[in-house]
mmCIF file of C-alpha atoms in Angstrom:
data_model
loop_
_atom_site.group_PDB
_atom_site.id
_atom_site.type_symbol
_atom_site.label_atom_id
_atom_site.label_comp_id
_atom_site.label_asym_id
_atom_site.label_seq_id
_atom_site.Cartn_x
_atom_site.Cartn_y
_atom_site.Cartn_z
ATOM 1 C CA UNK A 1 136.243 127.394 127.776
ATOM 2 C CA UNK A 2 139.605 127.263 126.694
ATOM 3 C CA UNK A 3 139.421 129.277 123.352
ATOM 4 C CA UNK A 4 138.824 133.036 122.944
ATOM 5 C CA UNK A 5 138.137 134.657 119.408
ATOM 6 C CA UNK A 6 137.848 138.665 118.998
ATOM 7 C CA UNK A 7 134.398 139.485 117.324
ATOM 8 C CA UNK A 8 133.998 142.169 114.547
ATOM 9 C CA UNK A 9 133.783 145.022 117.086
ATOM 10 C CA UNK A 10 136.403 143.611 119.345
ATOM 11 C CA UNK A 11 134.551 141.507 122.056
ATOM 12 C CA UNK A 12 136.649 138.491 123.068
ATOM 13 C CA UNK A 13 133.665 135.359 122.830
ATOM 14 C CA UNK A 14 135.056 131.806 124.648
ATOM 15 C CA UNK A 15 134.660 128.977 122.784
ATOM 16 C CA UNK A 16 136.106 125.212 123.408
ATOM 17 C CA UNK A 17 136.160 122.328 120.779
ATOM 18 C CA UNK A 18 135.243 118.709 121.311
ATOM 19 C CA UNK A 19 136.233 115.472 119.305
ATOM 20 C CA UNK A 20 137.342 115.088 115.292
ATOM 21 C CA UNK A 21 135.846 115.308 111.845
ATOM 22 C CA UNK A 22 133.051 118.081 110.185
ATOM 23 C CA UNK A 23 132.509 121.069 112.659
ATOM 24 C CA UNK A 24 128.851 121.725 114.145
ATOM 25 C CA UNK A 25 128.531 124.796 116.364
ATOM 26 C CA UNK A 26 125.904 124.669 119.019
ATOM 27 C CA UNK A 27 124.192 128.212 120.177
ATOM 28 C CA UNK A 28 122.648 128.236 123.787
ATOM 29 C CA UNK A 29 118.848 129.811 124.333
ATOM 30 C CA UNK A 30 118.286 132.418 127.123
ATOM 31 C CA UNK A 31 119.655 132.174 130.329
ATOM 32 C CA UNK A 32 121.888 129.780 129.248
ATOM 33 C CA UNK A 33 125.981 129.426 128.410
ATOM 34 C CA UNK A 34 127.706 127.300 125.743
ATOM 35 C CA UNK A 35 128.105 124.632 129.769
ATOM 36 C CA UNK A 36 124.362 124.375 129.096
ATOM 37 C CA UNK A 37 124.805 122.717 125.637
ATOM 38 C CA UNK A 38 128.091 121.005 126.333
ATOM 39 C CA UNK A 39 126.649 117.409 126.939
ATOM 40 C CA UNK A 40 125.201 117.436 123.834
ATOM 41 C CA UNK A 41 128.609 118.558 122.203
ATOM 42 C CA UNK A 42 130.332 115.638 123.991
ATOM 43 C CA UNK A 43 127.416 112.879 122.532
ATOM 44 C CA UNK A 44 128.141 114.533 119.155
ATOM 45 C CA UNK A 45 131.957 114.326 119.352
ATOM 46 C CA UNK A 46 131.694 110.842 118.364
ATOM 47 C CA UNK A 47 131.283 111.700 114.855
ATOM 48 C CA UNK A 48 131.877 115.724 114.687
ATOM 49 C CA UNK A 49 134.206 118.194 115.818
ATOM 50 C CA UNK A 50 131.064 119.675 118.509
ATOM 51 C CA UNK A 51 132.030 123.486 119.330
ATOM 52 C CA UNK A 52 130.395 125.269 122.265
ATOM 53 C CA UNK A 53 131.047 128.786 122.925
ATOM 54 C CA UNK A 54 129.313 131.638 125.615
ATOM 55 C CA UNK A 55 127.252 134.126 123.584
ATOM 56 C CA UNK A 56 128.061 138.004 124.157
ATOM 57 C CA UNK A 57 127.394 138.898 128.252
ATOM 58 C CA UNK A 58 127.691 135.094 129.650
ATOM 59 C CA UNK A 59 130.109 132.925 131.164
ATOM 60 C CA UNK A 60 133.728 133.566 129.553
ATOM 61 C CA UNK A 61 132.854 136.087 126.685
ATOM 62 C CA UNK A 62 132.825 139.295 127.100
ATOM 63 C CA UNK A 63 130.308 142.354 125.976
ATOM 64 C CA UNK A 64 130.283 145.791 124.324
ATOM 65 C CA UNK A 65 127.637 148.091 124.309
ATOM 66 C CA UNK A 66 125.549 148.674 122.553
ATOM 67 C CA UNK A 67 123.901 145.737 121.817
ATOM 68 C CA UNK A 68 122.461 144.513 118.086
ATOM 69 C CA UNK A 69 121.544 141.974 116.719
ATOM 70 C CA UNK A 70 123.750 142.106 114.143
ATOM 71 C CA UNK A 71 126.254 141.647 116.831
ATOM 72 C CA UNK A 72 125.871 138.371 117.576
ATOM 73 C CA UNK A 73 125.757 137.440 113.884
ATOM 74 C CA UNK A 74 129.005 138.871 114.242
ATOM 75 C CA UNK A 75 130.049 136.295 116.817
ATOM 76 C CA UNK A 76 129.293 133.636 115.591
ATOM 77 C CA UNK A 77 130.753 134.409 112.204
ATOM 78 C CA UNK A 78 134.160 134.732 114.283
ATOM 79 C CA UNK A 79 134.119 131.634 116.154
ATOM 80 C CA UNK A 80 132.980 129.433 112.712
ATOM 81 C CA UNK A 81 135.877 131.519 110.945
ATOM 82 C CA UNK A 82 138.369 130.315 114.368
ATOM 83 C CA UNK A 83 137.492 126.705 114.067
ATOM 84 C CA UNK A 84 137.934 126.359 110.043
ATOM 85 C CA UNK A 85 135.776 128.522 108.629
ATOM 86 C CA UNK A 86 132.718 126.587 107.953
ATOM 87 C CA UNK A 87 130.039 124.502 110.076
ATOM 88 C CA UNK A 88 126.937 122.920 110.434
ATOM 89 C CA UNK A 89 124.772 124.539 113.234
ATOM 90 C CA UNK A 90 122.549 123.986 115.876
ATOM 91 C CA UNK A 91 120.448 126.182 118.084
ATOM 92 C CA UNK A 92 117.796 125.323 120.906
ATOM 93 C CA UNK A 93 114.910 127.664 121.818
ATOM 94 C CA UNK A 94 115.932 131.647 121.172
ATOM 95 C CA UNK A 95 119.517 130.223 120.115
ATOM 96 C CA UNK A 96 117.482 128.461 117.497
ATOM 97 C CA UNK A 97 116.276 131.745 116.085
ATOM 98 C CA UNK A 98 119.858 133.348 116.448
ATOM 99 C CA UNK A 99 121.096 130.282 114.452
ATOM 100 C CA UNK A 100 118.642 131.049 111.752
ATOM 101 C CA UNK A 101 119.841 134.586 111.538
ATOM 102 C CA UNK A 102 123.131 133.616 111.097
ATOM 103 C CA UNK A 103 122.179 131.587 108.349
ATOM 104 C CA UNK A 104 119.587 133.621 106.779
ATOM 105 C CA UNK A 105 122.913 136.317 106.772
ATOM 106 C CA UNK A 106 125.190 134.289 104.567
ATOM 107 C CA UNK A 107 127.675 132.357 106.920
ATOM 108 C CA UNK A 108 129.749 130.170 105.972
ATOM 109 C CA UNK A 109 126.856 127.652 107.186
ATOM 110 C CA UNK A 110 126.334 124.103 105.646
ATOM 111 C CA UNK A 111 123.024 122.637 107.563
ATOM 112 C CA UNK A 112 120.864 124.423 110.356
ATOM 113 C CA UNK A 113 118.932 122.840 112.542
ATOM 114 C CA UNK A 114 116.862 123.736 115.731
ATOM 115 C CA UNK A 115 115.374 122.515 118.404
ATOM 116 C CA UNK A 116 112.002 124.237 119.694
ATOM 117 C CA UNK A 117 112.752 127.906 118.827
ATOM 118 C CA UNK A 118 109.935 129.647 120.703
ATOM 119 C CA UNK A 119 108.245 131.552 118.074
ATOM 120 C CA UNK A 120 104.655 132.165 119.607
ATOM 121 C CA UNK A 121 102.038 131.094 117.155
ATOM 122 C CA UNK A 122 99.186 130.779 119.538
ATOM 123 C CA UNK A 123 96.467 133.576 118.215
ATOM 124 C CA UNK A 124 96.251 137.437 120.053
ATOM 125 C CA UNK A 125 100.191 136.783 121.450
ATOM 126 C CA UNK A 126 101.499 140.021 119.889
ATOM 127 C CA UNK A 127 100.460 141.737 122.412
ATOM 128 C CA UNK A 128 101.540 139.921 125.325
ATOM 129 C CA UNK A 129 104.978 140.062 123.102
ATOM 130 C CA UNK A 130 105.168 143.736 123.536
ATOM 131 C CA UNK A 131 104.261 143.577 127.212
ATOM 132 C CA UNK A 132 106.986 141.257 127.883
ATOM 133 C CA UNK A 133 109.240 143.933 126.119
ATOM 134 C CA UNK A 134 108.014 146.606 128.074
ATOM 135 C CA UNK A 135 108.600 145.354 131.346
ATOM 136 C CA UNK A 136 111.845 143.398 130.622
ATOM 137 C CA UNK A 137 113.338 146.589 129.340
ATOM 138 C CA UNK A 138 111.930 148.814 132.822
ATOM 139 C CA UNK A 139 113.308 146.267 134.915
ATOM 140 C CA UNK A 140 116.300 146.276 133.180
ATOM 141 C CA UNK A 141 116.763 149.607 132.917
ATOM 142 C CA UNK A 142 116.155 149.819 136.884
ATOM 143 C CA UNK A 143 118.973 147.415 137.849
ATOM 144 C CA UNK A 144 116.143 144.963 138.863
ATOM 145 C CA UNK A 145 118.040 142.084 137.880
ATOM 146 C CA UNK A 146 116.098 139.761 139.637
ATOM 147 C CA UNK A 147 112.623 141.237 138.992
ATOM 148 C CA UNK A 148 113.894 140.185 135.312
ATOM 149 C CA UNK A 149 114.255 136.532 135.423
ATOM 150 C CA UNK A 150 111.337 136.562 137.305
ATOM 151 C CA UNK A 151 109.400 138.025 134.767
ATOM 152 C CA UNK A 152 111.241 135.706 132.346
ATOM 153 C CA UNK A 153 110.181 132.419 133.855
ATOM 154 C CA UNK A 154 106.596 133.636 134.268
ATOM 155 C CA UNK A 155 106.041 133.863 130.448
ATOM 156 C CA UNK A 156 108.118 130.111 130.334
ATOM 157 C CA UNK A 157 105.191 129.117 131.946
ATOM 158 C CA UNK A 158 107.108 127.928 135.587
ATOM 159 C CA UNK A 159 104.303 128.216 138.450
ATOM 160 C CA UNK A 160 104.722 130.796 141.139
ATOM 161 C CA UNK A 161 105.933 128.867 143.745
ATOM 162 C CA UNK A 162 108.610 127.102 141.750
ATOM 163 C CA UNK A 163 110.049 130.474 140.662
ATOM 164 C CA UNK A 164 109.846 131.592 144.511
ATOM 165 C CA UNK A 165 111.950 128.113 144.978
ATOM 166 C CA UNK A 166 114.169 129.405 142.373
ATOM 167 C CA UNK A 167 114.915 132.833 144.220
ATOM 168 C CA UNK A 168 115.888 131.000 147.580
ATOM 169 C CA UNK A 169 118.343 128.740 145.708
ATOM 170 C CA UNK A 170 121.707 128.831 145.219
ATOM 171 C CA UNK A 171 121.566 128.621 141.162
ATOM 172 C CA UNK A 172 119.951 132.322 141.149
ATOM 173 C CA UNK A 173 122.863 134.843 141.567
ATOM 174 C CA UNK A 174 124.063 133.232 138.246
ATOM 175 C CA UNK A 175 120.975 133.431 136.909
ATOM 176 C CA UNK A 176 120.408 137.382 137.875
ATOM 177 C CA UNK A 177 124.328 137.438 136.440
ATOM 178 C CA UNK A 178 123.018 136.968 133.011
ATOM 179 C CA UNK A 179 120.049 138.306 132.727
ATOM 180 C CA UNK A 180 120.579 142.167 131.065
ATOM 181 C CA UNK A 181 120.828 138.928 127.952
ATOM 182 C CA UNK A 182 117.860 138.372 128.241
ATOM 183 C CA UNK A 183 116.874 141.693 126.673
ATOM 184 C CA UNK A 184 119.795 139.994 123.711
ATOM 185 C CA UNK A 185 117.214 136.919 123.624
ATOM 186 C CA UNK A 186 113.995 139.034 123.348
ATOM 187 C CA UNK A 187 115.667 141.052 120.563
ATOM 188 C CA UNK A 188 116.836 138.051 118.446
ATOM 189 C CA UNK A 189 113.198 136.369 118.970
ATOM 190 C CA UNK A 190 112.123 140.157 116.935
ATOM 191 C CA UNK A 191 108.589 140.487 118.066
ATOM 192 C CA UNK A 192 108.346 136.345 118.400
ATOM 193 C CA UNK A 193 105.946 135.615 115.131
ATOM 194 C CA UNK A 194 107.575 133.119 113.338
ATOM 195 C CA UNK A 195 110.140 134.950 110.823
ATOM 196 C CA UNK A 196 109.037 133.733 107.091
ATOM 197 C CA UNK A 197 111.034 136.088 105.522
ATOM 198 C CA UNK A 198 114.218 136.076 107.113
ATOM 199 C CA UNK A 199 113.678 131.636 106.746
ATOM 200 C CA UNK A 200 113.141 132.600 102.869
ATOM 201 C CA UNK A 201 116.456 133.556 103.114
ATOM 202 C CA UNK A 202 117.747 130.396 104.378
ATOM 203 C CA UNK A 203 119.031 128.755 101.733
ATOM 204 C CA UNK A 204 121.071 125.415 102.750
ATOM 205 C CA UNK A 205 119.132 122.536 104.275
ATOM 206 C CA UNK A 206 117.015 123.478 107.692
ATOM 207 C CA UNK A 207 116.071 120.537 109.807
ATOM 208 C CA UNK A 208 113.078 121.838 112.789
ATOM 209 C CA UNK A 209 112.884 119.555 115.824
ATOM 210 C CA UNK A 210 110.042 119.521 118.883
ATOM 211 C CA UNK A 211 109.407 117.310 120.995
ATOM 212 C CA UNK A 212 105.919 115.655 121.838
ATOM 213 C CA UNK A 213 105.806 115.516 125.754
ATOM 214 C CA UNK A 214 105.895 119.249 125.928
ATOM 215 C CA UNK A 215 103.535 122.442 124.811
ATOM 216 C CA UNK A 216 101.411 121.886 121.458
ATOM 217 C CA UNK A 217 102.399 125.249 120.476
ATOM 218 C CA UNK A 218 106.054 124.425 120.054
ATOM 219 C CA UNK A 219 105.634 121.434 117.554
ATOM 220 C CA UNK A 220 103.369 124.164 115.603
ATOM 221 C CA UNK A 221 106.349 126.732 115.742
ATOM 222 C CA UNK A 222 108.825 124.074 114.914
ATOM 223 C CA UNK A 223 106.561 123.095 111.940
ATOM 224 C CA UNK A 224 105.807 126.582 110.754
ATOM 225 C CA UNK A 225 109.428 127.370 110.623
ATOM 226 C CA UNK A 226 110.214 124.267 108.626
ATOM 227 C CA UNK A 227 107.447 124.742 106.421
ATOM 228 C CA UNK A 228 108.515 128.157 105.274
ATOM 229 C CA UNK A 229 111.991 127.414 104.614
ATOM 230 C CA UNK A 230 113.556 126.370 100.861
ATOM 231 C CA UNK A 231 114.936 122.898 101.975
ATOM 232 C CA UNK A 232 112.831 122.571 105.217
ATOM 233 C CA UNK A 233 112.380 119.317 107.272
ATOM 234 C CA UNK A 234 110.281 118.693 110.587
ATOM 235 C CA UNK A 235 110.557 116.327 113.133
ATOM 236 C CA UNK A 236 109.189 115.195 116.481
ATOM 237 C CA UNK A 237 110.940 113.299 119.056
ATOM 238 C CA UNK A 238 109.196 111.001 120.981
ATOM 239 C CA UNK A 239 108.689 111.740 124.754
ATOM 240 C CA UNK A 240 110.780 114.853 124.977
ATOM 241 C CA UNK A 241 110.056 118.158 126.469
ATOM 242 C CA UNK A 242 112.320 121.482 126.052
ATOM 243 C CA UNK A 243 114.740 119.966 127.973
ATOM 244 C CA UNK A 244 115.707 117.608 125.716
ATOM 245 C CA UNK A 245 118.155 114.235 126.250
ATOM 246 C CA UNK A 246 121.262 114.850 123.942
ATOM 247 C CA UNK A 247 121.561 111.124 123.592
ATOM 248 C CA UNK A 248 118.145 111.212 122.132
ATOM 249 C CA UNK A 249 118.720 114.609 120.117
ATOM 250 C CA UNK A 250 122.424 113.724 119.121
ATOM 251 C CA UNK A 251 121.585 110.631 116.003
ATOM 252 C CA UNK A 252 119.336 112.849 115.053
ATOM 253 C CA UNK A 253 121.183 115.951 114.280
ATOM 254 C CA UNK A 254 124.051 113.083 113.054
ATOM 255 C CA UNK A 255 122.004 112.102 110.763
ATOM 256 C CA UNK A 256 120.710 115.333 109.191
ATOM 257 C CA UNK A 257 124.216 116.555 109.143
ATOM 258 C CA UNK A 258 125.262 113.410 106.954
ATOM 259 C CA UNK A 259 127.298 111.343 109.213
#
């Protein structure tokens, strides 16, 4: 990042700018830095000025307790305000639902769009919701850093011996770096049903992307959230899972945004 903005309360947040012309910032999901979202900046910088940035806690940004919501909002307000004062925006998974927020709050937001925020439709998840809560929180609250993003990619659905891979690699002390956020993520997902009056609230265009080659319950989400919005749209891509391609993604969101 080569770009640092002071948020509301005073917490410096890193942001870097790619290529010319309307500005779309993209919002990273849990676990996850504005690097995690830069290729698909760089396949949008053909037609956009593409702005990546490290939320509150991660990679170049700093953090101030305590933590709200509200916070973030906050954020992201000041790096839209640093790079001209208005943009289009994109969020994937719990980034998705923090871009939402932001717009639901009356930023300076043209067009949202998001890929595969992981609201949990799936019938009797509320209380597996609040479990995840609890425990997140205890090992938190512990200093079991580790014990977190375990716990984390357990409810993502990663089998057990892939997340004992994941310990024994050299990715995982950044991973355990970042993960009090994940307790950020849980609390901008607020409780995980999908959020039909906050989307109310959305009033510029909302575009809701999923992908077919990954779990049913995500195109539902995606739908749902599209469905209850003013100016909602939903689409699904063709062969991609959560980890989608940003060359695939990128004429997409170019399109929605109008260019």
């Amino acid at each position: 990042m080569d770009k640092k903005t002071l948020s509301r309360d005073g917490t410096p947040i890193a942001y870097q700018r790619t290529g010319t012309g309307p500005v779309v910032v993209l919002v990273s999901g849990a676990m996850s830095t504005g690097a995690t979202v830069a290729p698909l900046a760089v396949a949008l910088s053909r037609r956009f000025r593409a702005v990546v940035y490290d939320r509150r806690g991660r990679g170049e940004s700093g953090d101030t307790a305590p933590y709200a919501v509200e916070r973030e909002v906050e954020d992201l307000a000041a790096v839209i305000d640093a790079v001209g004062g208005d943009a289009a925006l994109y969020g994937i998974s719990s980034g998705g639902a923090l871009a939402l927020r932001a717009a639901a709050a009356g930023l300076p937001v043209r067009r949202v769009a998001v890929y595969e925020p992981p609201f949990d439709v799936r019938e009797d998840r509320a209380a597996d919701h609040a479990r995840y809560t609890e425990e997140l929180e205890r090992a938190l609250a512990q200093g079991r850093r580790g014990d977190a993003v375990e716990l984390f990619l357990r409810v993502t659905g990663l089998a057990e011996q892939m997340i004992v891979n994941a310990r024994q690699s050299p990715m995982w002390p950044g991973l355990e770096a970042v993960a009090p956020t994940l307790a950020y993520d849980d609390a901008v997902m607020g409780g995980g049903a999908v959020p039909r009056d906050l989307l109310g609230a959305v009033t510029v265009p909302l575009l809701a992307v999923a992908g077919d080659a990954g779990p049913a319950w995500m195109r539902e989400a995606a739908r749902q959230v599209a469905e209850a919005a003013r100016q909602g749209t939903y689409r699904v891509l063709a062969g991609q899972t959560h980890a989608v391609e940003p060359e695939v993604l990128a004429p997409v969101l170019a399109e929605f945004y109008g260019a």
